C-alpha cells in the first residue's frame, strides 16, 4: 500500500506540475514551432502572423494532454527507476533539505533520466505529432479528432510516430543531463544563496519557501543548459513531423538543413524553447517537489 501511495503521489505531482506549466507557456511553444517550420520565419514574423491573442494558445489541448499525462508518466517512471537502483542501500529514500526524492550518483541520475524519458516519449509520440501540427500554419485542423483522422488516412499508423527517433535523441540526453544537473544544483545552491533565503522547519528540512526557491532555481538553470545542448535535435524533430515527405529521416533532415540552409538553423527557435523549457521546469518541478513532500510527510 505504501508503494502504491508513493507512486500515486508522483503521478499526481507530475500531472498538476505539467498541466500548469503547459497552459501558461503554450505561446512560447507555438511561436517556436512556427519559426522552425520555415527557415525564413523570424520571431517578429511569427508574432505578426497571429490574428488575436487567443491564437497564441492554439494547440493548448494536445499540448496540455501531452505535458500533463507525459509528466505524470515520466516522473512516476523516473521515481520507480531511481528507487529500484537505490534498493539495497542503507536508505532507499534519502531526504535532503529540499527534497524527498531518491539520491543517486551522477551516472545513475544520467541513466535514469534518459531511459525514463525515452520510454515515455515513445508512448506520448502520437499526441506530440498532433500538437506540433496544430501549432504550425501548414495545417488547419479544427479539432483533435480531425487531426487524428487526417494523419491516419494520409500516412497510416506510422504517421503518428514521425520524428520519433529525433525526439528520443533529443529527450533522452536532455532528461539525463537535466536530472544530473538538477540533483547537483539542489546540493550546491544553498551554499551560494543569500542567508536570508535559507530557513528551516522543526524537522530540519527547508521551509516551503526556501525549498521552492532552491528547487525552482535549480530546475531553471539545469533546463537552460540541457535545452541548449539538445536544441538541434528539436529542430530536426519538428521538420520531420511537419513535412515527412521531404524530411523522411533523421540523417537526411540533418543533411538537408546543412546543405540548403546554415548550421545556425539547427538552433532555430532556441530562445523560445530555452525560455519555455527553463520556465516550465521551474514551475513544474517546484510544484512537483512540494506535492511530493505533502504526500510523504
PDB file of C-alpha atoms in Angstrom:
ATOM      1  CA  UNK A   1       0.000   0.000   0.000  1.00  0.00           C
ATOM      2  CA  UNK A   2       2.867   2.374   0.789  1.00  0.00           C
ATOM      3  CA  UNK A   3       4.438   1.779  -2.641  1.00  0.00           C
ATOM      4  CA  UNK A   4       1.071   2.344  -4.316  1.00  0.00           C
ATOM      5  CA  UNK A   5       0.585   5.588  -2.389  1.00  0.00           C
ATOM      6  CA  UNK A   6       4.101   6.726  -3.279  1.00  0.00           C
ATOM      7  CA  UNK A   7       3.522   6.019  -6.987  1.00  0.00           C
ATOM      8  CA  UNK A   8       0.200   7.872  -6.850  1.00  0.00           C
ATOM      9  CA  UNK A   9       1.899  10.904  -5.317  1.00  0.00           C
ATOM     10  CA  UNK A  10       4.358  11.083  -8.227  1.00  0.00           C
ATOM     11  CA  UNK A  11       1.537  10.683 -10.758  1.00  0.00           C
ATOM     12  CA  UNK A  12      -0.491  13.479  -9.148  1.00  0.00           C
ATOM     13  CA  UNK A  13       2.511  15.770  -8.631  1.00  0.00           C
ATOM     14  CA  UNK A  14       3.715  15.268 -12.194  1.00  0.00           C
ATOM     15  CA  UNK A  15       0.235  15.754 -13.666  1.00  0.00           C
ATOM     16  CA  UNK A  16      -0.511  19.078 -11.992  1.00  0.00           C
ATOM     17  CA  UNK A  17       3.015  20.417 -12.444  1.00  0.00           C
ATOM     18  CA  UNK A  18       2.959  19.574 -16.149  1.00  0.00           C
ATOM     19  CA  UNK A  19      -0.587  20.856 -16.688  1.00  0.00           C
ATOM     20  CA  UNK A  20       0.124  24.218 -15.058  1.00  0.00           C
ATOM     21  CA  UNK A  21       3.326  24.861 -16.987  1.00  0.00           C
ATOM     22  CA  UNK A  22       1.901  23.762 -20.365  1.00  0.00           C
ATOM     23  CA  UNK A  23      -1.115  26.072 -20.218  1.00  0.00           C
ATOM     24  CA  UNK A  24       0.863  29.098 -19.016  1.00  0.00           C
ATOM     25  CA  UNK A  25       3.704  28.660 -21.510  1.00  0.00           C
ATOM     26  CA  UNK A  26       1.854  27.449 -24.639  1.00  0.00           C
ATOM     27  CA  UNK A  27       2.538  30.716 -26.572  1.00  0.00           C
ATOM     28  CA  UNK A  28       6.284  30.015 -26.441  1.00  0.00           C
ATOM     29  CA  UNK A  29       5.743  26.543 -27.914  1.00  0.00           C
ATOM     30  CA  UNK A  30       3.500  27.820 -30.701  1.00  0.00           C
ATOM     31  CA  UNK A  31       5.935  30.554 -31.764  1.00  0.00           C
ATOM     32  CA  UNK A  32       8.877  28.107 -31.627  1.00  0.00           C
ATOM     33  CA  UNK A  33       7.076  25.661 -33.920  1.00  0.00           C
ATOM     34  CA  UNK A  34       6.288  28.384 -36.459  1.00  0.00           C
ATOM     35  CA  UNK A  35       9.888  29.596 -36.505  1.00  0.00           C
ATOM     36  CA  UNK A  36      11.200  26.061 -37.012  1.00  0.00           C
ATOM     37  CA  UNK A  37       8.755  25.183 -39.817  1.00  0.00           C
ATOM     38  CA  UNK A  38      10.334  27.695 -42.228  1.00  0.00           C
ATOM     39  CA  UNK A  39      13.954  28.818 -42.382  1.00  0.00           C
ATOM     40  CA  UNK A  40      12.888  32.360 -43.337  1.00  0.00           C
ATOM     41  CA  UNK A  41      10.498  32.884 -40.425  1.00  0.00           C
ATOM     42  CA  UNK A  42      11.710  35.225 -37.701  1.00  0.00           C
ATOM     43  CA  UNK A  43      10.221  35.776 -34.265  1.00  0.00           C
ATOM     44  CA  UNK A  44       8.677  39.075 -35.364  1.00  0.00           C
ATOM     45  CA  UNK A  45       7.181  37.441 -38.481  1.00  0.00           C
ATOM     46  CA  UNK A  46       5.708  34.683 -36.340  1.00  0.00           C
ATOM     47  CA  UNK A  47       4.193  37.216 -33.940  1.00  0.00           C
ATOM     48  CA  UNK A  48       2.744  39.283 -36.809  1.00  0.00           C
ATOM     49  CA  UNK A  49       1.028  36.175 -38.200  1.00  0.00           C
ATOM     50  CA  UNK A  50      -1.061  35.917 -35.022  1.00  0.00           C
ATOM     51  CA  UNK A  51      -4.532  37.402 -35.637  1.00  0.00           C
ATOM     52  CA  UNK A  52      -5.582  37.573 -31.986  1.00  0.00           C
ATOM     53  CA  UNK A  53      -4.025  36.923 -28.551  1.00  0.00           C
ATOM     54  CA  UNK A  54      -6.118  33.757 -28.171  1.00  0.00           C
ATOM     55  CA  UNK A  55      -4.378  32.243 -31.210  1.00  0.00           C
ATOM     56  CA  UNK A  56      -1.213  32.079 -29.120  1.00  0.00           C
ATOM     57  CA  UNK A  57      -2.914  29.247 -27.233  1.00  0.00           C
ATOM     58  CA  UNK A  58      -3.780  27.250 -30.368  1.00  0.00           C
ATOM     59  CA  UNK A  59      -2.846  23.643 -29.718  1.00  0.00           C
ATOM     60  CA  UNK A  60      -3.221  24.004 -25.948  1.00  0.00           C
ATOM     61  CA  UNK A  61      -5.423  20.902 -25.617  1.00  0.00           C
ATOM     62  CA  UNK A  62      -2.987  18.412 -27.192  1.00  0.00           C
ATOM     63  CA  UNK A  63      -0.106  20.236 -25.501  1.00  0.00           C
ATOM     64  CA  UNK A  64      -1.779  20.048 -22.085  1.00  0.00           C
ATOM     65  CA  UNK A  65      -2.664  16.370 -22.596  1.00  0.00           C
ATOM     66  CA  UNK A  66       0.867  15.515 -23.658  1.00  0.00           C
ATOM     67  CA  UNK A  67       2.580  17.509 -20.918  1.00  0.00           C
ATOM     68  CA  UNK A  68       0.278  16.642 -18.009  1.00  0.00           C
ATOM     69  CA  UNK A  69      -0.018  12.911 -18.670  1.00  0.00           C
ATOM     70  CA  UNK A  70       3.535  12.792 -20.029  1.00  0.00           C
ATOM     71  CA  UNK A  71       4.917  14.442 -16.885  1.00  0.00           C
ATOM     72  CA  UNK A  72       2.861  12.141 -14.675  1.00  0.00           C
ATOM     73  CA  UNK A  73       4.149   9.051 -16.501  1.00  0.00           C
ATOM     74  CA  UNK A  74       7.712  10.352 -16.712  1.00  0.00           C
ATOM     75  CA  UNK A  75       8.084  11.399 -13.076  1.00  0.00           C
ATOM     76  CA  UNK A  76       6.469   8.229 -11.723  1.00  0.00           C
ATOM     77  CA  UNK A  77       8.622   6.100 -14.058  1.00  0.00           C
ATOM     78  CA  UNK A  78      11.706   8.096 -13.083  1.00  0.00           C
ATOM     79  CA  UNK A  79      10.959   7.525  -9.403  1.00  0.00           C
ATOM     80  CA  UNK A  80      10.483   3.784  -9.955  1.00  0.00           C
ATOM     81  CA  UNK A  81      13.781   3.534 -11.857  1.00  0.00           C
ATOM     82  CA  UNK A  82      15.686   5.599  -9.291  1.00  0.00           C
ATOM     83  CA  UNK A  83      14.139   3.748  -6.339  1.00  0.00           C
ATOM     84  CA  UNK A  84      14.983   0.408  -7.974  1.00  0.00           C
ATOM     85  CA  UNK A  85      18.598   1.482  -8.500  1.00  0.00           C
ATOM     86  CA  UNK A  86      18.878   2.698  -4.913  1.00  0.00           C
ATOM     87  CA  UNK A  87      17.481  -0.530  -3.387  1.00  0.00           C
ATOM     88  CA  UNK A  88      19.936  -2.450  -1.272  1.00  0.00           C
ATOM     89  CA  UNK A  89      21.499   0.684   0.080  1.00  0.00           C
ATOM     90  CA  UNK A  90      21.237   1.792   3.667  1.00  0.00           C
ATOM     91  CA  UNK A  91      18.330   4.091   2.865  1.00  0.00           C
ATOM     92  CA  UNK A  92      16.110   3.794  -0.194  1.00  0.00           C
ATOM     93  CA  UNK A  93      14.894   7.391   0.016  1.00  0.00           C
ATOM     94  CA  UNK A  94      17.475   9.738   1.414  1.00  0.00           C
ATOM     95  CA  UNK A  95      15.949  13.075   2.275  1.00  0.00           C
ATOM     96  CA  UNK A  96      17.803  16.258   1.501  1.00  0.00           C
ATOM     97  CA  UNK A  97      16.854  19.599   2.969  1.00  0.00           C
ATOM     98  CA  UNK A  98      14.751  20.489  -0.070  1.00  0.00           C
ATOM     99  CA  UNK A  99      13.596  17.113  -1.416  1.00  0.00           C
ATOM    100  CA  UNK A 100      12.221  13.663  -0.587  1.00  0.00           C
ATOM    101  CA  UNK A 101      13.365  12.096  -3.869  1.00  0.00           C
ATOM    102  CA  UNK A 102      15.889   9.202  -4.064  1.00  0.00           C
ATOM    103  CA  UNK A 103      19.518  10.348  -4.136  1.00  0.00           C
ATOM    104  CA  UNK A 104      21.842   8.667  -6.651  1.00  0.00           C
ATOM    105  CA  UNK A 105      25.286   9.126  -8.157  1.00  0.00           C
ATOM    106  CA  UNK A 106      25.907  11.299 -11.215  1.00  0.00           C
ATOM    107  CA  UNK A 107      25.922   8.487 -13.780  1.00  0.00           C
ATOM    108  CA  UNK A 108      22.898   6.844 -12.184  1.00  0.00           C
ATOM    109  CA  UNK A 109      20.976  10.115 -12.438  1.00  0.00           C
ATOM    110  CA  UNK A 110      22.048  10.465 -16.076  1.00  0.00           C
ATOM    111  CA  UNK A 111      20.916   6.926 -16.926  1.00  0.00           C
ATOM    112  CA  UNK A 112      17.621   7.012 -15.020  1.00  0.00           C
ATOM    113  CA  UNK A 113      16.566  10.324 -16.571  1.00  0.00           C
ATOM    114  CA  UNK A 114      17.458   9.218 -20.100  1.00  0.00           C
ATOM    115  CA  UNK A 115      15.792   5.790 -20.032  1.00  0.00           C
ATOM    116  CA  UNK A 116      12.618   7.078 -18.365  1.00  0.00           C
ATOM    117  CA  UNK A 117      12.207   9.909 -20.875  1.00  0.00           C
ATOM    118  CA  UNK A 118      12.882   7.649 -23.875  1.00  0.00           C
ATOM    119  CA  UNK A 119      10.143   5.210 -22.841  1.00  0.00           C
ATOM    120  CA  UNK A 120       7.554   7.864 -22.016  1.00  0.00           C
ATOM    121  CA  UNK A 121       8.446   9.936 -25.098  1.00  0.00           C
ATOM    122  CA  UNK A 122       7.658   6.978 -27.343  1.00  0.00           C
ATOM    123  CA  UNK A 123       4.331   6.370 -25.581  1.00  0.00           C
ATOM    124  CA  UNK A 124       3.233  10.006 -25.960  1.00  0.00           C
ATOM    125  CA  UNK A 125       4.554  10.443 -29.523  1.00  0.00           C
ATOM    126  CA  UNK A 126       1.103  10.431 -31.239  1.00  0.00           C
ATOM    127  CA  UNK A 127      -0.043  13.367 -29.089  1.00  0.00           C
ATOM    128  CA  UNK A 128       3.238  15.161 -29.806  1.00  0.00           C
ATOM    129  CA  UNK A 129       2.736  14.862 -33.584  1.00  0.00           C
ATOM    130  CA  UNK A 130      -0.830  16.210 -33.313  1.00  0.00           C
ATOM    131  CA  UNK A 131       0.356  19.055 -31.060  1.00  0.00           C
ATOM    132  CA  UNK A 132       3.097  20.182 -33.462  1.00  0.00           C
ATOM    133  CA  UNK A 133       0.729  20.202 -36.440  1.00  0.00           C
ATOM    134  CA  UNK A 134      -1.884  22.151 -34.511  1.00  0.00           C
ATOM    135  CA  UNK A 135       0.708  24.819 -33.741  1.00  0.00           C
ATOM    136  CA  UNK A 136       2.014  25.192 -37.299  1.00  0.00           C
ATOM    137  CA  UNK A 137       0.464  27.181 -40.158  1.00  0.00           C
ATOM    138  CA  UNK A 138       0.848  24.241 -42.555  1.00  0.00           C
ATOM    139  CA  UNK A 139      -2.332  22.562 -41.285  1.00  0.00           C
ATOM    140  CA  UNK A 140      -5.760  23.967 -40.407  1.00  0.00           C
ATOM    141  CA  UNK A 141      -7.211  21.267 -38.169  1.00  0.00           C
ATOM    142  CA  UNK A 142     -10.315  22.308 -36.252  1.00  0.00           C
ATOM    143  CA  UNK A 143     -10.197  19.505 -33.687  1.00  0.00           C
ATOM    144  CA  UNK A 144      -8.012  16.689 -32.393  1.00  0.00           C
ATOM    145  CA  UNK A 145     -10.428  14.230 -33.996  1.00  0.00           C
ATOM    146  CA  UNK A 146      -9.940  15.805 -37.415  1.00  0.00           C
ATOM    147  CA  UNK A 147      -6.169  15.827 -36.979  1.00  0.00           C
ATOM    148  CA  UNK A 148      -6.128  12.190 -35.900  1.00  0.00           C
ATOM    149  CA  UNK A 149      -8.332  11.129 -38.821  1.00  0.00           C
ATOM    150  CA  UNK A 150      -6.280  13.039 -41.404  1.00  0.00           C
ATOM    151  CA  UNK A 151      -2.933  11.691 -40.188  1.00  0.00           C
ATOM    152  CA  UNK A 152      -4.226   8.112 -40.144  1.00  0.00           C
ATOM    153  CA  UNK A 153      -5.825   8.320 -43.614  1.00  0.00           C
ATOM    154  CA  UNK A 154      -2.876  10.024 -45.291  1.00  0.00           C
ATOM    155  CA  UNK A 155       0.061   8.406 -43.511  1.00  0.00           C
ATOM    156  CA  UNK A 156      -1.222   5.397 -41.587  1.00  0.00           C
ATOM    157  CA  UNK A 157      -0.168   4.499 -38.063  1.00  0.00           C
ATOM    158  CA  UNK A 158       3.449   5.384 -38.788  1.00  0.00           C
ATOM    159  CA  UNK A 159       2.354   8.997 -39.272  1.00  0.00           C
ATOM    160  CA  UNK A 160       1.788   9.253 -35.528  1.00  0.00           C
ATOM    161  CA  UNK A 161       5.432   8.371 -34.934  1.00  0.00           C
ATOM    162  CA  UNK A 162       7.115  10.705 -37.432  1.00  0.00           C
ATOM    163  CA  UNK A 163      10.227  12.129 -35.831  1.00  0.00           C
ATOM    164  CA  UNK A 164      10.221   9.585 -33.017  1.00  0.00           C
ATOM    165  CA  UNK A 165      13.913   8.835 -33.478  1.00  0.00           C
ATOM    166  CA  UNK A 166      14.845  12.518 -33.364  1.00  0.00           C
ATOM    167  CA  UNK A 167      12.539  13.036 -30.386  1.00  0.00           C
ATOM    168  CA  UNK A 168      14.206  10.256 -28.406  1.00  0.00           C
ATOM    169  CA  UNK A 169      17.650  11.550 -29.406  1.00  0.00           C
ATOM    170  CA  UNK A 170      16.557  14.956 -28.104  1.00  0.00           C
ATOM    171  CA  UNK A 171      14.621  13.932 -24.998  1.00  0.00           C
ATOM    172  CA  UNK A 172      16.780  11.115 -23.608  1.00  0.00           C
ATOM    173  CA  UNK A 173      20.023  13.157 -23.449  1.00  0.00           C
ATOM    174  CA  UNK A 174      18.058  16.212 -22.296  1.00  0.00           C
ATOM    175  CA  UNK A 175      16.379  14.330 -19.451  1.00  0.00           C
ATOM    176  CA  UNK A 176      19.586  12.577 -18.430  1.00  0.00           C
ATOM    177  CA  UNK A 177      21.529  15.837 -18.346  1.00  0.00           C
ATOM    178  CA  UNK A 178      18.664  17.614 -16.625  1.00  0.00           C
ATOM    179  CA  UNK A 179      18.329  15.098 -13.767  1.00  0.00           C
ATOM    180  CA  UNK A 180      22.105  15.030 -13.271  1.00  0.00           C
ATOM    181  CA  UNK A 181      22.375  18.840 -13.180  1.00  0.00           C
ATOM    182  CA  UNK A 182      19.202  19.292 -11.130  1.00  0.00           C
ATOM    183  CA  UNK A 183      20.296  16.931  -8.367  1.00  0.00           C
ATOM    184  CA  UNK A 184      23.702  18.623  -8.211  1.00  0.00           C
ATOM    185  CA  UNK A 185      22.130  22.086  -8.104  1.00  0.00           C
ATOM    186  CA  UNK A 186      19.957  21.168  -5.108  1.00  0.00           C
ATOM    187  CA  UNK A 187      23.126  20.414  -3.166  1.00  0.00           C
ATOM    188  CA  UNK A 188      25.137  23.440  -4.332  1.00  0.00           C
ATOM    189  CA  UNK A 189      22.578  26.264  -4.479  1.00  0.00           C
ATOM    190  CA  UNK A 190      22.009  26.506  -0.694  1.00  0.00           C
ATOM    191  CA  UNK A 191      25.744  27.195  -0.344  1.00  0.00           C
ATOM    192  CA  UNK A 192      25.636  30.265  -2.611  1.00  0.00           C
ATOM    193  CA  UNK A 193      22.165  31.698  -1.993  1.00  0.00           C
ATOM    194  CA  UNK A 194      21.859  34.650   0.425  1.00  0.00           C
ATOM    195  CA  UNK A 195      21.385  33.534   4.016  1.00  0.00           C
ATOM    196  CA  UNK A 196      18.128  35.492   4.206  1.00  0.00           C
ATOM    197  CA  UNK A 197      16.572  32.953   1.806  1.00  0.00           C
ATOM    198  CA  UNK A 198      17.528  29.912   3.893  1.00  0.00           C
ATOM    199  CA  UNK A 199      15.108  28.854   6.633  1.00  0.00           C
ATOM    200  CA  UNK A 200      14.423  25.501   8.337  1.00  0.00           C
ATOM    201  CA  UNK A 201      11.336  23.958   9.899  1.00  0.00           C
ATOM    202  CA  UNK A 202      11.186  21.951  13.126  1.00  0.00           C
ATOM    203  CA  UNK A 203      12.224  18.741  11.290  1.00  0.00           C
ATOM    204  CA  UNK A 204      15.438  20.258   9.955  1.00  0.00           C
ATOM    205  CA  UNK A 205      14.019  20.472   6.427  1.00  0.00           C
ATOM    206  CA  UNK A 206      13.914  23.673   4.422  1.00  0.00           C
ATOM    207  CA  UNK A 207      10.665  25.589   4.769  1.00  0.00           C
ATOM    208  CA  UNK A 208       8.304  25.505   1.788  1.00  0.00           C
ATOM    209  CA  UNK A 209       9.513  28.987   0.845  1.00  0.00           C
ATOM    210  CA  UNK A 210      13.200  28.001   0.835  1.00  0.00           C
ATOM    211  CA  UNK A 211      12.782  24.606  -0.831  1.00  0.00           C
ATOM    212  CA  UNK A 212      10.614  26.124  -3.575  1.00  0.00           C
ATOM    213  CA  UNK A 213      13.318  28.712  -4.285  1.00  0.00           C
ATOM    214  CA  UNK A 214      16.108  26.102  -4.315  1.00  0.00           C
ATOM    215  CA  UNK A 215      14.192  23.580  -6.434  1.00  0.00           C
ATOM    216  CA  UNK A 216      12.788  26.127  -8.896  1.00  0.00           C
ATOM    217  CA  UNK A 217      16.103  27.926  -9.479  1.00  0.00           C
ATOM    218  CA  UNK A 218      17.887  24.579  -9.809  1.00  0.00           C
ATOM    219  CA  UNK A 219      15.296  23.377 -12.322  1.00  0.00           C
ATOM    220  CA  UNK A 220      15.522  26.635 -14.293  1.00  0.00           C
ATOM    221  CA  UNK A 221      19.326  26.565 -14.578  1.00  0.00           C
ATOM    222  CA  UNK A 222      19.517  22.833 -15.323  1.00  0.00           C
ATOM    223  CA  UNK A 223      16.853  23.036 -18.030  1.00  0.00           C
ATOM    224  CA  UNK A 224      18.595  26.014 -19.648  1.00  0.00           C
ATOM    225  CA  UNK A 225      21.869  24.155 -20.133  1.00  0.00           C
ATOM    226  CA  UNK A 226      20.293  20.842 -21.179  1.00  0.00           C
ATOM    227  CA  UNK A 227      17.979  22.626 -23.645  1.00  0.00           C
ATOM    228  CA  UNK A 228      20.827  24.453 -25.377  1.00  0.00           C
ATOM    229  CA  UNK A 229      22.849  21.265 -25.832  1.00  0.00           C
ATOM    230  CA  UNK A 230      19.932  19.298 -27.346  1.00  0.00           C
ATOM    231  CA  UNK A 231      18.403  22.097 -29.471  1.00  0.00           C
ATOM    232  CA  UNK A 232      19.463  20.715 -32.915  1.00  0.00           C
ATOM    233  CA  UNK A 233      17.511  17.510 -32.246  1.00  0.00           C
ATOM    234  CA  UNK A 234      14.398  19.592 -31.557  1.00  0.00           C
ATOM    235  CA  UNK A 235      14.665  21.406 -34.894  1.00  0.00           C
ATOM    236  CA  UNK A 236      15.172  18.132 -36.780  1.00  0.00           C
ATOM    237  CA  UNK A 237      12.232  16.541 -34.956  1.00  0.00           C
ATOM    238  CA  UNK A 238       9.906  19.435 -35.827  1.00  0.00           C
ATOM    239  CA  UNK A 239      10.854  19.396 -39.529  1.00  0.00           C
ATOM    240  CA  UNK A 240      10.223  15.640 -39.729  1.00  0.00           C
ATOM    241  CA  UNK A 241       6.804  15.930 -38.096  1.00  0.00           C
ATOM    242  CA  UNK A 242       5.629  18.868 -40.224  1.00  0.00           C
ATOM    243  CA  UNK A 243       6.907  17.747 -43.644  1.00  0.00           C
ATOM    244  CA  UNK A 244       7.567  13.981 -43.540  1.00  0.00           C
ATOM    245  CA  UNK A 245       7.567  13.671 -47.351  1.00  0.00           C
ATOM    246  CA  UNK A 246      10.683  15.855 -47.602  1.00  0.00           C
ATOM    247  CA  UNK A 247      12.290  15.233 -44.229  1.00  0.00           C
ATOM    248  CA  UNK A 248      11.917  11.456 -44.131  1.00  0.00           C
ATOM    249  CA  UNK A 249      14.777  10.513 -41.836  1.00  0.00           C
ATOM    250  CA  UNK A 250      16.962  11.925 -39.094  1.00  0.00           C
ATOM    251  CA  UNK A 251      20.247  11.924 -41.012  1.00  0.00           C
ATOM    252  CA  UNK A 252      18.560  13.117 -44.220  1.00  0.00           C
ATOM    253  CA  UNK A 253      16.960  16.035 -42.365  1.00  0.00           C
ATOM    254  CA  UNK A 254      20.265  16.923 -40.737  1.00  0.00           C
ATOM    255  CA  UNK A 255      21.982  16.837 -44.147  1.00  0.00           C
ATOM    256  CA  UNK A 256      19.294  18.945 -45.871  1.00  0.00           C
ATOM    257  CA  UNK A 257      19.438  21.643 -43.206  1.00  0.00           C
ATOM    258  CA  UNK A 258      23.227  21.881 -43.500  1.00  0.00           C
ATOM    259  CA  UNK A 259      23.108  21.724 -47.331  1.00  0.00           C
ATOM    260  CA  UNK A 260      20.222  24.091 -48.095  1.00  0.00           C
ATOM    261  CA  UNK A 261      20.426  26.384 -45.087  1.00  0.00           C
ATOM    262  CA  UNK A 262      23.042  27.230 -42.485  1.00  0.00           C
ATOM    263  CA  UNK A 263      24.320  25.344 -39.413  1.00  0.00           C
ATOM    264  CA  UNK A 264      22.759  28.013 -37.200  1.00  0.00           C
ATOM    265  CA  UNK A 265      19.321  26.949 -38.483  1.00  0.00           C
ATOM    266  CA  UNK A 266      19.740  23.843 -36.339  1.00  0.00           C
ATOM    267  CA  UNK A 267      19.209  26.220 -33.424  1.00  0.00           C
ATOM    268  CA  UNK A 268      16.067  27.876 -34.834  1.00  0.00           C
ATOM    269  CA  UNK A 269      13.653  28.695 -32.048  1.00  0.00           C
ATOM    270  CA  UNK A 270      16.289  28.169 -29.351  1.00  0.00           C
ATOM    271  CA  UNK A 271      15.484  31.383 -27.493  1.00  0.00           C
ATOM    272  CA  UNK A 272      11.799  30.460 -27.294  1.00  0.00           C
ATOM    273  CA  UNK A 273      12.455  26.819 -26.424  1.00  0.00           C
ATOM    274  CA  UNK A 274      15.040  27.906 -23.862  1.00  0.00           C
ATOM    275  CA  UNK A 275      12.604  30.314 -22.238  1.00  0.00           C
ATOM    276  CA  UNK A 276       9.763  27.817 -22.279  1.00  0.00           C
ATOM    277  CA  UNK A 277      11.749  24.803 -21.053  1.00  0.00           C
ATOM    278  CA  UNK A 278      13.502  26.746 -18.295  1.00  0.00           C
ATOM    279  CA  UNK A 279      10.306  28.364 -17.013  1.00  0.00           C
ATOM    280  CA  UNK A 280       8.389  25.100 -17.441  1.00  0.00           C
ATOM    281  CA  UNK A 281      10.960  23.181 -15.401  1.00  0.00           C
ATOM    282  CA  UNK A 282      10.958  25.850 -12.701  1.00  0.00           C
ATOM    283  CA  UNK A 283       7.157  25.782 -12.428  1.00  0.00           C
ATOM    284  CA  UNK A 284       6.568  22.040 -12.894  1.00  0.00           C
ATOM    285  CA  UNK A 285       9.378  20.762 -10.658  1.00  0.00           C
ATOM    286  CA  UNK A 286       8.681  23.384  -7.994  1.00  0.00           C
ATOM    287  CA  UNK A 287       5.050  22.212  -7.801  1.00  0.00           C
ATOM    288  CA  UNK A 288       6.025  18.537  -8.104  1.00  0.00           C
ATOM    289  CA  UNK A 289       8.591  18.574  -5.295  1.00  0.00           C
ATOM    290  CA  UNK A 290       6.229  20.370  -2.900  1.00  0.00           C
ATOM    291  CA  UNK A 291       3.331  17.995  -3.633  1.00  0.00           C
ATOM    292  CA  UNK A 292       5.624  15.002  -3.057  1.00  0.00           C
ATOM    293  CA  UNK A 293       6.630  16.443   0.322  1.00  0.00           C
ATOM    294  CA  UNK A 294       2.963  16.903   1.262  1.00  0.00           C
ATOM    295  CA  UNK A 295       2.147  13.314   0.312  1.00  0.00           C
ATOM    296  CA  UNK A 296       5.144  11.766   2.073  1.00  0.00           C
ATOM    297  CA  UNK A 297       5.462  13.909   5.206  1.00  0.00           C
TER     298      UNK A 297
END
